[in-house]
Each structure stands twice: as structure tokens, then as C-alpha cells.
Short mmCIF file of C-alpha atoms and ligand atoms in Angstrom, two decimals:
data_model
loop_
_atom_site.label_atom_id
_atom_site.label_comp_id
_atom_site.label_asym_id
_atom_site.label_seq_id
_atom_site.Cartn_x
_atom_site.Cartn_y
_atom_site.Cartn_z
CA MET A 28 0.00 0.00 0.00
CA LYS A 29 1.90 3.06 -1.19
CA HIS A 30 1.68 5.94 1.27
CA THR A 31 3.78 8.65 2.91
CA ASP A 32 4.82 8.61 6.57
CA ILE A 33 3.00 11.23 8.61
CA LYS A 34 6.31 12.27 10.15
CA ASP A 35 7.63 13.25 6.72
CA ILE A 36 4.57 15.31 5.87
CA ILE A 37 4.73 17.13 9.19
CA GLU A 38 8.48 17.72 9.26
CA LYS A 39 9.74 17.91 5.70
CA ASP A 40 9.49 20.76 3.24
CA GLY A 41 8.23 20.27 -0.26
CA PHE A 42 4.87 18.64 0.36
CA ILE A 43 2.80 21.84 0.24
CA GLY A 44 0.32 21.70 -2.65
CA LYS A 45 1.14 18.05 -3.39
CA GLU A 46 -1.35 15.21 -3.34
CA VAL A 47 -0.43 12.50 -0.82
CA THR A 48 -1.79 9.24 0.51
CA VAL A 49 -1.49 8.73 4.26
CA CYS A 50 -2.60 5.89 6.50
CA GLY A 51 -3.15 5.77 10.24
CA TRP A 52 -5.48 5.48 13.21
CA VAL A 53 -7.90 8.18 14.28
CA ARG A 54 -6.67 9.66 17.56
CA THR A 55 -9.31 12.39 17.89
CA ALA A 56 -12.26 13.53 15.80
CA ARG A 57 -14.07 16.87 15.89
CA ASP A 58 -17.16 17.32 13.86
CA SER A 59 -19.15 20.46 13.05
CA LYS A 60 -21.76 21.42 10.50
CA ASN A 61 -19.48 22.31 7.63
CA VAL A 62 -16.17 20.77 8.47
CA ALA A 63 -14.70 17.83 10.40
CA PHE A 64 -11.17 17.43 11.72
CA LEU A 65 -9.41 14.14 12.33
CA ALA A 66 -6.07 13.71 14.08
CA LEU A 67 -4.37 10.80 12.35
CA ASN A 68 -1.36 8.93 13.72
CA ASP A 69 0.60 6.17 11.99
CA GLY A 70 3.26 5.54 14.65
CA SER A 71 6.00 7.43 12.78
CA SER A 72 5.81 10.50 15.03
CA LEU A 73 4.45 11.73 18.32
CA ASN A 74 2.62 14.40 16.34
CA HIS A 75 -0.68 13.71 14.64
CA LEU A 76 -1.53 14.85 11.16
CA GLN A 77 -4.65 16.97 10.94
CA ILE A 78 -7.04 15.79 8.22
CA VAL A 79 -9.56 18.43 7.22
CA ILE A 80 -12.86 17.28 5.75
CA ASP A 81 -14.68 20.11 4.00
CA LYS A 82 -18.20 18.76 3.82
CA ALA A 83 -19.07 21.00 0.86
CA THR A 84 -16.55 19.19 -1.34
CA LEU A 85 -16.53 15.80 0.40
CA SER A 86 -20.09 15.08 1.38
CA ASP A 87 -20.23 11.31 1.41
CA VAL A 88 -17.66 10.50 4.13
CA ASP A 89 -18.31 7.13 5.79
CA PRO A 90 -19.45 7.91 9.38
CA GLU A 91 -17.10 5.11 10.53
CA ALA A 92 -14.15 7.29 9.48
CA THR A 93 -14.71 9.68 12.36
CA LYS A 94 -14.74 7.01 15.08
CA LEU A 95 -11.90 6.95 17.58
CA GLY A 96 -9.42 4.17 16.78
CA ALA A 97 -10.64 3.54 13.22
CA SER A 98 -7.89 2.93 10.67
CA LEU A 99 -7.99 4.99 7.50
CA LYS A 100 -6.35 5.60 4.18
CA VAL A 101 -6.66 9.26 3.22
CA ILE A 102 -5.87 10.86 -0.11
CA GLY A 103 -5.64 14.62 -0.10
CA THR A 104 -3.61 17.78 -0.64
CA VAL A 105 -1.05 19.09 1.83
CA VAL A 106 -1.65 22.67 2.92
CA LYS A 107 -0.07 24.91 5.52
CA ASN A 108 -2.26 25.77 8.47
CA GLU A 109 -1.37 29.44 8.86
CA ARG A 110 -2.65 29.65 12.43
CA ASN A 111 -0.20 27.17 13.91
CA ASN A 112 2.25 26.88 11.03
CA THR A 113 1.86 23.12 10.60
CA ASN A 114 1.18 21.02 7.56
CA GLU A 115 -2.24 19.40 7.27
CA VAL A 116 -4.14 17.50 4.63
CA ASN A 117 -7.35 18.58 2.90
CA ALA A 118 -9.05 15.25 2.26
CA LYS A 119 -10.27 14.28 -1.20
CA GLU A 120 -11.02 10.67 -0.45
CA ILE A 121 -11.23 8.67 2.78
CA ILE A 122 -11.22 4.90 2.84
CA VAL A 123 -12.02 3.12 6.11
CA LEU A 124 -9.54 0.24 6.39
CA GLY A 125 -10.80 -1.00 9.75
CA LYS A 126 -13.85 0.09 11.70
CA CYS A 127 -13.52 0.66 15.44
CA PRO A 128 -16.57 0.02 17.61
CA GLY A 129 -17.50 2.04 20.69
CA ASP A 130 -15.94 -0.40 23.16
CA TYR A 131 -12.42 0.66 22.01
CA PRO A 132 -10.50 0.76 25.30
CA LEU A 133 -8.60 4.02 24.65
CA GLN A 134 -11.58 6.36 24.96
CA LYS A 135 -10.14 8.45 27.76
CA LYS A 136 -7.40 10.86 26.81
CA PHE A 137 -5.03 9.71 29.55
CA GLN A 138 -5.13 6.35 31.18
CA LYS A 139 -3.06 5.07 34.05
CA LEU A 140 0.01 3.06 33.08
CA GLU A 141 -1.28 0.23 35.30
CA THR A 142 -4.52 0.12 33.32
CA LEU A 143 -2.66 0.14 30.02
CA ARG A 144 -0.48 -2.76 31.22
CA GLU A 145 -3.62 -4.88 31.16
CA MET A 146 -3.85 -4.39 27.40
CA PRO A 147 -0.33 -4.65 25.98
CA HIS A 148 -1.76 -5.13 22.48
CA ILE A 149 -3.58 -1.78 22.58
CA ARG A 150 -1.23 0.40 24.62
CA VAL A 151 1.21 0.77 21.70
CA ARG A 152 -1.34 3.15 20.19
CA THR A 153 -0.89 5.69 22.96
CA ASN A 154 1.61 8.56 22.78
CA THR A 155 3.53 7.18 25.74
CA PHE A 156 4.16 3.74 24.29
CA ASN A 157 4.66 5.07 20.80
CA ALA A 158 7.46 7.20 22.23
CA VAL A 159 8.91 4.44 24.43
CA PHE A 160 9.20 1.96 21.60
CA ARG A 161 10.62 4.44 19.13
CA VAL A 162 13.27 5.41 21.67
CA ARG A 163 13.96 1.75 22.35
CA SER A 164 14.60 1.19 18.66
CA VAL A 165 16.86 4.24 18.34
CA MET A 166 18.84 3.18 21.41
CA ALA A 167 19.26 -0.39 20.16
CA ALA A 168 20.67 0.95 16.90
CA ALA A 169 23.00 3.30 18.82
CA ILE A 170 24.35 0.42 20.90
CA HIS A 171 25.08 -1.65 17.80
CA ARG A 172 26.67 1.36 16.11
CA PHE A 173 28.85 2.12 19.13
CA PHE A 174 30.35 -1.36 19.11
CA GLN A 175 30.45 -1.78 15.33
CA GLU A 176 32.32 1.52 14.86
CA ARG A 177 34.92 0.28 17.31
CA GLY A 178 35.50 -3.08 15.67
CA TYR A 179 33.60 -5.31 18.08
CA VAL A 180 32.20 -8.51 16.59
CA TYR A 181 28.49 -9.10 17.22
CA ILE A 182 28.01 -12.60 18.59
CA ASN A 183 24.81 -14.56 19.19
CA THR A 184 25.23 -16.79 22.21
CA PRO A 185 22.93 -19.76 22.91
CA LEU A 186 19.76 -19.22 24.88
CA ILE A 187 19.48 -22.86 25.92
CA THR A 188 22.23 -23.97 28.24
CA GLY A 189 23.25 -27.17 29.97
CA SER A 190 25.19 -25.43 32.75
CA ASP A 191 23.93 -22.97 35.26
CA ALA A 192 25.91 -20.38 33.28
CA GLU A 193 27.38 -18.41 36.13
CA GLY A 194 25.07 -18.59 39.03
CA ALA A 195 23.73 -15.12 38.19
CA GLY A 196 20.21 -16.11 39.15
CA GLU A 197 17.47 -18.71 39.30
CA MET A 198 16.87 -20.39 35.96
CA PHE A 199 13.88 -21.50 33.90
CA GLN A 200 14.02 -25.15 32.97
CA VAL A 201 13.69 -26.17 29.31
CA THR A 202 11.92 -29.47 28.81
CA THR A 203 9.73 -31.31 26.35
CA ILE A 204 8.33 -33.68 28.94
CA GLY A 205 6.28 -32.84 31.97
CA PHE A 206 6.58 -34.51 35.33
CA ASN A 207 5.86 -38.19 35.15
CA PRO A 208 5.83 -40.37 38.27
CA GLU A 209 7.09 -43.25 36.10
CA TYR A 210 10.62 -41.84 36.50
CA LYS A 211 12.24 -43.06 39.69
CA THR A 212 14.99 -40.47 39.84
CA ALA A 213 15.72 -36.99 38.53
CA GLU A 214 18.61 -38.46 36.43
CA GLU A 215 16.25 -40.93 34.78
CA TYR A 216 13.79 -38.13 34.04
CA TYR A 217 16.42 -35.79 32.60
CA SER A 218 18.09 -38.52 30.54
CA ASN A 219 14.77 -39.08 28.77
CA ASP A 220 14.38 -35.39 28.02
CA PHE A 221 15.25 -33.70 24.71
CA PHE A 222 18.94 -33.07 25.40
CA GLY A 223 19.42 -36.06 27.71
CA LYS A 224 20.25 -33.79 30.61
CA LYS A 225 18.81 -30.93 32.59
CA THR A 226 18.74 -27.76 30.49
CA SER A 227 17.70 -24.18 31.17
CA LEU A 228 17.28 -20.76 29.61
CA SER A 229 20.48 -18.81 29.94
CA VAL A 230 20.79 -16.00 32.48
CA SER A 231 23.67 -14.47 30.52
CA GLY A 232 25.74 -15.00 27.38
CA GLN A 233 28.91 -14.09 29.20
CA LEU A 234 30.66 -17.44 29.39
CA GLU A 235 30.21 -18.07 25.67
CA GLY A 236 31.07 -14.40 25.07
CA GLU A 237 34.39 -14.96 26.81
CA ILE A 238 35.03 -17.96 24.58
CA ALA A 239 34.38 -15.82 21.49
CA ALA A 240 36.55 -12.96 22.78
CA MET A 241 39.46 -15.34 23.21
CA GLY A 242 39.68 -15.65 19.44
CA LEU A 243 38.02 -12.49 18.14
CA GLY A 244 39.39 -10.03 20.67
CA LYS A 245 36.39 -7.75 21.13
CA ILE A 246 32.85 -9.05 20.97
CA TYR A 247 29.41 -8.04 22.14
CA THR A 248 26.08 -9.79 22.43
CA PHE A 249 22.63 -8.23 22.33
CA GLY A 250 19.90 -10.68 23.15
CA PRO A 251 17.48 -11.89 25.77
CA SER A 252 18.47 -13.26 29.18
CA PHE A 253 16.14 -15.04 31.53
CA ARG A 254 15.94 -14.85 35.31
CA ALA A 255 13.43 -16.81 37.34
CA GLU A 256 13.81 -14.81 40.53
CA ASN A 257 10.65 -14.11 42.41
CA SER A 258 11.49 -10.42 42.56
CA ASN A 259 8.40 -8.38 42.00
CA THR A 260 10.09 -4.99 41.78
CA GLN A 261 9.85 -2.03 39.42
CA ARG A 262 13.15 -2.97 37.79
CA HIS A 263 13.06 -6.75 37.36
CA VAL A 264 11.51 -8.79 34.59
CA ALA A 265 11.97 -12.50 33.97
CA GLU A 266 12.97 -11.91 30.33
CA PHE A 267 15.14 -8.89 29.65
CA TRP A 268 17.44 -7.76 26.84
CA HIS A 269 21.08 -7.88 27.69
CA ILE A 270 24.08 -6.25 26.04
CA GLU A 271 27.30 -8.02 26.99
CA PRO A 272 30.63 -6.86 25.57
CA GLU A 273 33.66 -9.00 26.33
CA ILE A 274 37.10 -7.65 25.62
CA ALA A 275 40.48 -9.36 25.52
CA PHE A 276 43.57 -7.51 26.76
CA CYS A 277 41.39 -5.33 28.94
CA GLU A 278 41.62 -4.62 32.65
CA LEU A 279 39.02 -3.19 35.02
CA GLU A 280 39.99 0.46 34.45
CA ASP A 281 39.79 0.01 30.67
CA LEU A 282 36.38 -1.61 31.05
CA ILE A 283 35.09 1.32 33.08
CA GLU A 284 36.23 3.72 30.34
CA ILE A 285 34.44 1.68 27.68
CA ALA A 286 31.23 1.49 29.71
CA GLU A 287 31.21 5.24 30.36
CA GLU A 288 31.93 6.02 26.72
CA MET A 289 29.13 3.68 25.61
CA ILE A 290 26.54 5.20 27.95
CA LYS A 291 27.47 8.72 26.86
CA TYR A 292 27.33 7.76 23.20
CA VAL A 293 23.91 6.17 23.50
CA VAL A 294 22.43 9.00 25.58
CA LYS A 295 23.80 11.67 23.21
CA ASP A 296 22.46 9.84 20.18
CA TYR A 297 19.03 9.51 21.78
CA MET A 298 18.98 13.24 22.63
CA GLU A 299 19.88 14.14 19.05
CA LYS A 300 17.51 11.73 17.33
CA CYS A 301 14.46 11.92 19.60
CA PRO A 302 14.05 15.55 20.75
CA GLU A 303 10.25 15.35 20.70
CA GLU A 304 10.10 12.13 22.65
CA LEU A 305 12.58 13.55 25.17
CA LYS A 306 10.43 16.64 25.64
CA PHE A 307 7.36 14.44 26.02
CA PHE A 308 9.03 12.36 28.74
CA GLU A 309 10.31 15.50 30.43
CA ASP A 310 6.80 17.05 30.51
CA ARG A 311 5.01 13.88 31.53
CA PHE A 312 7.30 11.65 33.50
CA GLU A 313 10.47 13.28 34.81
CA LYS A 314 11.00 16.99 35.34
CA GLY A 315 14.65 17.79 34.73
CA LEU A 316 15.23 14.74 32.50
CA THR A 317 16.97 16.75 29.76
CA GLU A 318 19.27 18.47 32.21
CA LYS A 319 20.08 15.13 33.85
CA LEU A 320 20.98 13.54 30.52
CA LEU A 321 23.02 16.56 29.44
CA SER A 322 25.06 16.27 32.58
CA VAL A 323 25.56 12.54 31.90
CA VAL A 324 27.00 13.40 28.50
CA ASN A 325 29.13 16.30 29.73
CA SER A 326 30.57 15.25 33.06
CA ASP A 327 32.67 12.39 34.37
CA PHE A 328 31.03 9.52 36.22
CA ALA A 329 32.24 8.87 39.76
CA ILE A 330 34.35 5.81 40.62
CA VAL A 331 33.95 4.72 44.23
CA ASP A 332 35.48 1.79 46.05
CA TYR A 333 32.95 -0.54 47.69
CA THR A 334 34.80 -0.15 51.00
CA ASP A 335 34.49 3.65 50.80
CA ALA A 336 30.81 3.34 49.93
CA ILE A 337 30.24 1.24 53.06
CA ASP A 338 31.98 3.92 55.06
CA ILE A 339 29.77 6.64 53.54
CA LEU A 340 26.64 4.61 54.22
CA GLN A 341 27.62 3.88 57.82
CA LYS A 342 28.21 7.56 58.47
CA ALA A 343 25.02 8.64 56.70
CA ASP A 344 22.41 10.38 58.78
CA VAL A 345 19.72 8.04 57.47
CA LYS A 346 17.92 5.05 58.96
CA PHE A 347 18.25 2.33 56.33
CA GLU A 348 15.89 -0.62 56.41
CA PHE A 349 18.77 -3.04 55.79
CA PRO A 350 21.84 -2.67 58.02
CA VAL A 351 25.14 -1.89 56.33
CA GLU A 352 28.36 -3.67 57.09
CA TRP A 353 31.41 -4.58 55.04
CA GLY A 354 30.63 -7.73 53.08
CA CYS A 355 26.93 -7.06 52.62
CA ASP A 356 25.26 -6.91 49.26
CA LEU A 357 24.03 -3.37 48.70
CA GLN A 358 20.26 -2.98 48.67
CA SER A 359 18.53 -0.58 46.37
CA GLU A 360 18.10 1.97 49.22
CA HIS A 361 21.90 1.99 49.65
CA GLU A 362 22.57 2.29 45.93
CA ARG A 363 20.10 5.14 45.71
CA TYR A 364 21.69 6.99 48.59
CA ILE A 365 25.15 6.75 47.02
CA THR A 366 24.09 7.82 43.56
CA GLU A 367 21.16 10.17 44.29
CA VAL A 368 22.14 11.85 47.56
CA VAL A 369 25.93 11.74 47.70
CA TYR A 370 27.19 11.89 44.11
CA LYS A 371 24.04 12.94 42.21
CA LYS A 372 25.36 11.27 39.06
CA PRO A 373 26.25 7.83 37.72
CA VAL A 374 28.68 5.98 39.97
CA PHE A 375 30.91 3.00 39.20
CA LEU A 376 31.22 1.04 42.43
CA ILE A 377 34.33 -1.12 42.27
CA ASN A 378 36.19 -3.83 44.19
CA TYR A 379 33.37 -5.73 45.85
CA PRO A 380 33.89 -8.44 48.49
CA LYS A 381 34.50 -11.74 46.74
CA GLY A 382 31.84 -13.48 48.84
CA ILE A 383 28.96 -11.61 47.18
CA LYS A 384 30.22 -11.81 43.61
CA SER A 385 30.56 -14.52 40.95
CA PHE A 386 33.34 -17.08 40.80
CA TYR A 387 34.81 -15.75 37.55
CA MET A 388 35.75 -12.29 38.79
CA LYS A 389 39.45 -11.44 39.07
CA GLN A 390 40.70 -11.76 42.60
CA ASN A 391 42.43 -8.66 43.91
CA PRO A 392 45.79 -8.96 45.70
CA ASP A 393 44.12 -8.13 49.06
CA GLY A 394 42.57 -11.63 49.02
CA LYS A 395 39.20 -10.19 50.05
CA THR A 396 37.85 -8.33 47.05
CA VAL A 397 37.36 -8.86 43.33
CA ALA A 398 37.87 -6.46 40.39
CA ALA A 399 34.15 -6.02 39.81
CA THR A 400 32.12 -2.96 38.95
CA ASP A 401 28.45 -2.07 38.99
CA LEU A 402 27.25 1.16 37.41
CA LEU A 403 24.59 2.78 39.58
CA VAL A 404 22.46 5.65 38.26
CA PRO A 405 20.04 7.96 40.07
CA GLY A 406 16.45 6.78 39.92
CA VAL A 407 17.06 3.32 38.54
CA GLY A 408 20.01 1.94 40.53
CA GLU A 409 22.19 -0.71 38.90
CA ILE A 410 22.18 -0.68 35.11
CA ILE A 411 25.51 -2.41 34.50
CA GLY A 412 27.26 -5.30 36.22
CA GLY A 413 30.71 -6.37 35.12
CA SER A 414 34.26 -7.24 36.05
CA GLU A 415 37.72 -8.13 34.99
CA ARG A 416 37.76 -11.94 34.69
CA GLU A 417 40.05 -14.26 36.60
CA ALA A 418 42.59 -15.26 33.95
CA ASP A 419 44.68 -17.53 36.19
CA TYR A 420 43.77 -21.22 35.86
CA ASP A 421 44.63 -22.23 39.41
CA LYS A 422 43.01 -19.22 41.05
CA LEU A 423 39.84 -19.78 39.06
CA ILE A 424 39.63 -23.43 40.09
CA ALA A 425 40.24 -22.47 43.72
CA ALA A 426 37.40 -19.89 43.55
CA MET A 427 35.03 -22.43 42.01
CA LYS A 428 35.84 -24.99 44.67
CA GLU A 429 35.40 -22.38 47.38
CA LYS A 430 31.90 -21.71 46.03
CA GLY A 431 31.17 -25.46 45.97
CA MET A 432 30.85 -25.61 42.17
CA GLY A 433 31.35 -28.76 40.11
CA LEU A 434 34.05 -28.33 37.47
CA GLU A 435 32.56 -30.77 34.90
CA ASP A 436 30.39 -28.22 33.10
CA TYR A 437 33.17 -25.66 32.81
CA GLU A 438 35.86 -27.57 30.93
CA ALA A 439 35.76 -25.25 27.91
CA TYR A 440 35.77 -22.20 30.14
CA LEU A 441 38.76 -23.50 32.06
CA ASP A 442 40.58 -24.34 28.83
CA LEU A 443 40.60 -20.63 28.04
CA ARG A 444 42.85 -20.16 31.05
CA LYS A 445 45.01 -23.11 29.99
CA TYR A 446 45.72 -22.15 26.38
CA GLY A 447 47.05 -18.62 26.01
CA SER A 448 45.09 -16.96 28.78
CA VAL A 449 44.87 -13.16 28.63
CA PRO A 450 43.61 -10.42 30.94
CA HIS A 451 40.06 -9.75 29.83
CA SER A 452 36.94 -8.02 31.06
CA GLY A 453 33.30 -7.58 30.25
CA PHE A 454 30.04 -6.21 31.48
CA GLY A 455 26.29 -6.65 31.10
CA LEU A 456 23.99 -3.71 30.47
CA GLY A 457 20.28 -4.24 31.10
CA PHE A 458 18.65 -2.71 28.02
CA GLU A 459 15.34 -1.97 29.76
CA ARG A 460 17.16 -0.33 32.66
CA ILE A 461 18.92 2.21 30.44
CA ILE A 462 15.65 2.93 28.65
CA MET A 463 14.05 3.62 32.03
CA TYR A 464 16.88 5.96 32.85
CA CYS A 465 16.59 7.85 29.57
CA THR A 466 12.80 8.12 29.50
CA GLY A 467 11.97 8.57 33.17
CA MET A 468 9.60 5.60 33.01
CA ALA A 469 9.60 4.32 36.58
CA ASN A 470 8.46 0.77 35.95
CA ILE A 471 10.34 -1.70 33.77
CA ARG A 472 6.99 -3.18 32.67
CA ASP A 473 6.43 0.01 30.69
CA VAL A 474 9.55 -0.19 28.53
CA ILE A 475 9.18 -3.72 27.12
CA LEU A 476 6.43 -4.84 24.76
CA TYR A 477 5.35 -7.86 26.77
CA PRO A 478 6.73 -7.80 30.32
CA ARG A 479 7.23 -11.25 31.81
CA THR A 480 6.98 -11.15 35.58
CA VAL A 481 5.91 -13.59 38.29
CA GLY A 482 2.36 -14.70 37.53
CA ASN A 483 2.11 -12.56 34.40
CA ILE A 484 2.33 -14.06 30.90
CA LYS A 485 -0.17 -11.99 28.93
O1 4AD B 7 24.70 -8.01 37.10
P1 4AD B 7 24.24 -9.11 36.17
O2 4AD B 7 23.55 -10.27 36.77
O3 4AD B 7 25.55 -9.53 35.41
C1 4AD B 7 25.63 -10.54 34.51
O4 4AD B 7 24.72 -11.22 34.09
C2 4AD B 7 27.01 -10.66 33.94
N1 4AD B 7 27.10 -11.96 33.28
C3 4AD B 7 27.26 -9.55 32.97
C4 4AD B 7 28.61 -9.62 32.33
O5 4AD B 7 29.59 -9.36 33.01
N2 4AD B 7 28.69 -9.97 31.07
O6 4AD B 7 23.30 -8.47 35.06
C5 4AD B 7 23.77 -7.43 34.25
C6 4AD B 7 22.70 -6.36 34.09
C7 4AD B 7 22.25 -5.72 35.41
O7 4AD B 7 23.11 -4.67 35.77
C8 4AD B 7 20.88 -5.22 35.03
O8 4AD B 7 20.96 -3.99 34.33
C9 4AD B 7 20.38 -6.27 34.09
O9 4AD B 7 21.50 -6.95 33.59
N3 4AD B 7 19.48 -7.22 34.76
C10 4AD B 7 18.13 -7.18 34.68
N4 4AD B 7 17.30 -6.35 34.03
C11 4AD B 7 15.99 -6.56 34.16
N5 4AD B 7 15.44 -7.58 34.88
C12 4AD B 7 16.23 -8.45 35.55
N6 4AD B 7 15.69 -9.46 36.23
C13 4AD B 7 17.65 -8.26 35.46
N7 4AD B 7 18.72 -8.92 35.97
C14 4AD B 7 19.80 -8.27 35.53
#
């Protein structure tokens, strides 16, 4: 169906006086005796195109064309509306592509995000979700461009795994057979299953990413990861999109530079490409969003040692719900205090106690901490988790044993440390988390098309 994007007609010169065909959904309709106005939106822009129906010249318009939510094809001439200096279309012909009955759920101008969550198939037609998903697309492209321009190889790591990947979280089991009391033991059950052993959805592509980086040097992944935690928070979903670069010949300080450069690149690109969406989010969801993002682009992120952060938290004049002591995993209230109250900007926390971090992280000479980093940002908390990897074969085995891990599933991973091991590092960025940060959307369920959370599989 040949037609012109509404965005082009609104924004580009050269359409005035020309006949165009546009398609879209009716967002509002105003009718009067001599003239009717429709606001048409096709998803290409936050702005609607005004369609003017002069009843003297177009008398036989289908009444279904002026119903909220109806989908139309309109042929008409582009004219300049002198009052507000925007382009609009004087309709010559209107074809109703799809009628929309009166029970269309988007009757009210603004609906609560919670209500819209109940209809993920309809909410994309609102300004909010139109903007969120356009920004999501622009940011995905920016992430790819950032890595591609710097020579990283895009790798697709498997989603089905036979190991527990890295102990990053609870896993979803993959099976073709349900429970059957015929099986006497778990081994018997699993050996009859598709892969002949217990398999799960991967929580991270990191371990395979490391394998790829040990031949390709610099790689990144961009795909879904799955976590079966029962965490019903505003920033957890069971299926999220994960960007995981892995870089050979790279130490923790290099990794931090790359992460900061990537965040700045993506934020800047979003600000340049989506000024209208940014303004919309600023007006509706987060006052000061533009200023916040400008300062992200223009100032250095803080780098704070975990031990110093504990000190700051212990001296803070605040009653935290969870007590703070060296060795504890920081709760979101602690992360928020550090990044929102103390530094008021993104903070790389580094050198965490080894007891609360994964086995693969490089052990620091102090014997107590690992060369890990999390990037915490105001409002959202952790958006990146990463580390330098332990490149020493014996130290890695010792760490795995200390954590009570079996070595059988990690032969390939250990081989990397046997054959030409190199210092290397990587991180994982939660795609939805950075979208939340850049849009001011407070709930992760509102930045992914179909949020998967405990008890919710709409
Ligand atoms: O800190 P995580 O668990 O780190 C890893 O998975 C490492 N393998 C990454 C690496 O070094 N290659 O997760 C990384 C990021 C988090 O900082 C967060 O942004 C996001 O993934 N994330 C989630 N996002 C939404 N819902 C969840 N349930 C998430 N779990 C992690």
C-alpha cells in the first residue's frame, strides 16, 4: 500500500500543494456542521496529522471514518495551516480500512500506566508507548553502532544452556516432557528429556562471550536473558534484553572507560535523534530529564570503592531498612543513597567483596575483594554489572571450589585459562534499565512490549 509517513509530511518541506496518501489510526475527531477534523497517527511520530474534511466538497464520508481508533487511508492535498504553522491534509477521499466500535478501550485521553499494562496489544497506540518503543529502537541501533564503529564482533550466544551459566540467578528449565511419576529419579527423568540432561534458559551469554573474545578479541552480544527470581520490583523482569561486551587484553579500568563512553554515546544519540520524545518524557514523566541527561553526557562519572561506599553509608544520617556492614550486598536503598544523595550522578562502584560476587571475577591482591564494577544511576540503581575476569587457571579453580561448584560443566571455560590466557573483562547492560533511565519511566513493565513477571504471561 503506497503511502507517505506522517512524520515526513509534518516535518519535511516540499509537500505543500502536493497530493499525498497517508494511513493511520484516528486519535481524535471533531465534527461540526461544515467541516470535520481528524487527528491521524501512523506511529511514525508523536505528532498527529490533521485531516480536514470540508463537507461542501466531500459530502459522502463514511461515518465510521470519524470514530476513535478507526484505521484509514486518506488521499488529499497538503496545505499549511497558517494559524499554527503546521502542515495538514485537505481530504479528497477517505477509505475506512478497519472500523472501530464504541468499546475501544482508549476512549479516555489519559489512562493510568497500570490500566494500560492490562492491554499490551492496545497500549502501543498511545503517545507514551509510541514514544517508548521508538526510543527503544533508536537506542538499540545506537548500541550496535557504538560497538560496530569500534571493531567489536556481534556474537549470538545460545539461549538454551546445559550449565547454570554463572550462578547469576534462578533459571527457567527447558523441557519437552512434563513430570511423570514413572521416572524413579531426577537423572532418569532428565536422561529421557530432549537433550538427555537438565537444560535451562540462559541467564547471561557471558561465558560463551568470553570464549568468542578469546579468538576475536572484542565481541558483544545483544539478546534476551532469563531470570526466574521471584522479585516483584519495578526494575526486574523474567525476560530482559542484555548487552554483553567481552574484551580481551582489557583490565578493570579500561572496562570502566568503555562502559562510560558507551553510555554517553547512547544518551547523546538519543537526545539528538528523539528531541520530541525527550520533551514528552520531560513534561510527563520526569521533570529535569533533559538536564540530567546533558550532565551525563558532559561530566565524568564517579568511581567509588565498595569499601568507601560502606563507610559513607555507615556515616550517613539516614535510617536504612537493611543494616550496612562490610561484606553485605548493597540494597537498592543503599545504591540510591550513594548515587542520588551523595554523588548525584552515575557511579561505578568497584572492588566488591569476593563473597557476594561470581566465581569468575578477578581476585584482587588483598585476598578479600574482586575487580568487579556495577554502574549505579540515580532513579534506577544498577544498570551495568561487570568485572575483569580471573585469567589464572589455578586461582579460578580455587574460587570455584570455594563456592562449591562442580568443574565438569566448565571444561571449555577453564581451557581458556590453559591455552594462552589473557587479561580480559566484560560487562552486562540491562537494556530496559537504560531505557528507564533515559525516558523517566519508573516501571520496567512500561519499557518492554510484553513484560514477563511472576504470575504474568499476557
Ligand atoms: O549483574 P548481572 O547479573 O551480570 C551478569 O549477568 C554478567 N554476566 C554480565 C557480564 O559481566 N557480562 O546483570 C547485568 C545487568 C544488570 O546490571 C541489570 O541492568 C540487568 O543486567 N538485569 C536485569 N534487568 C531486568 N530484569 C532483571 N531481572 C535483570 N537482571 C539483571
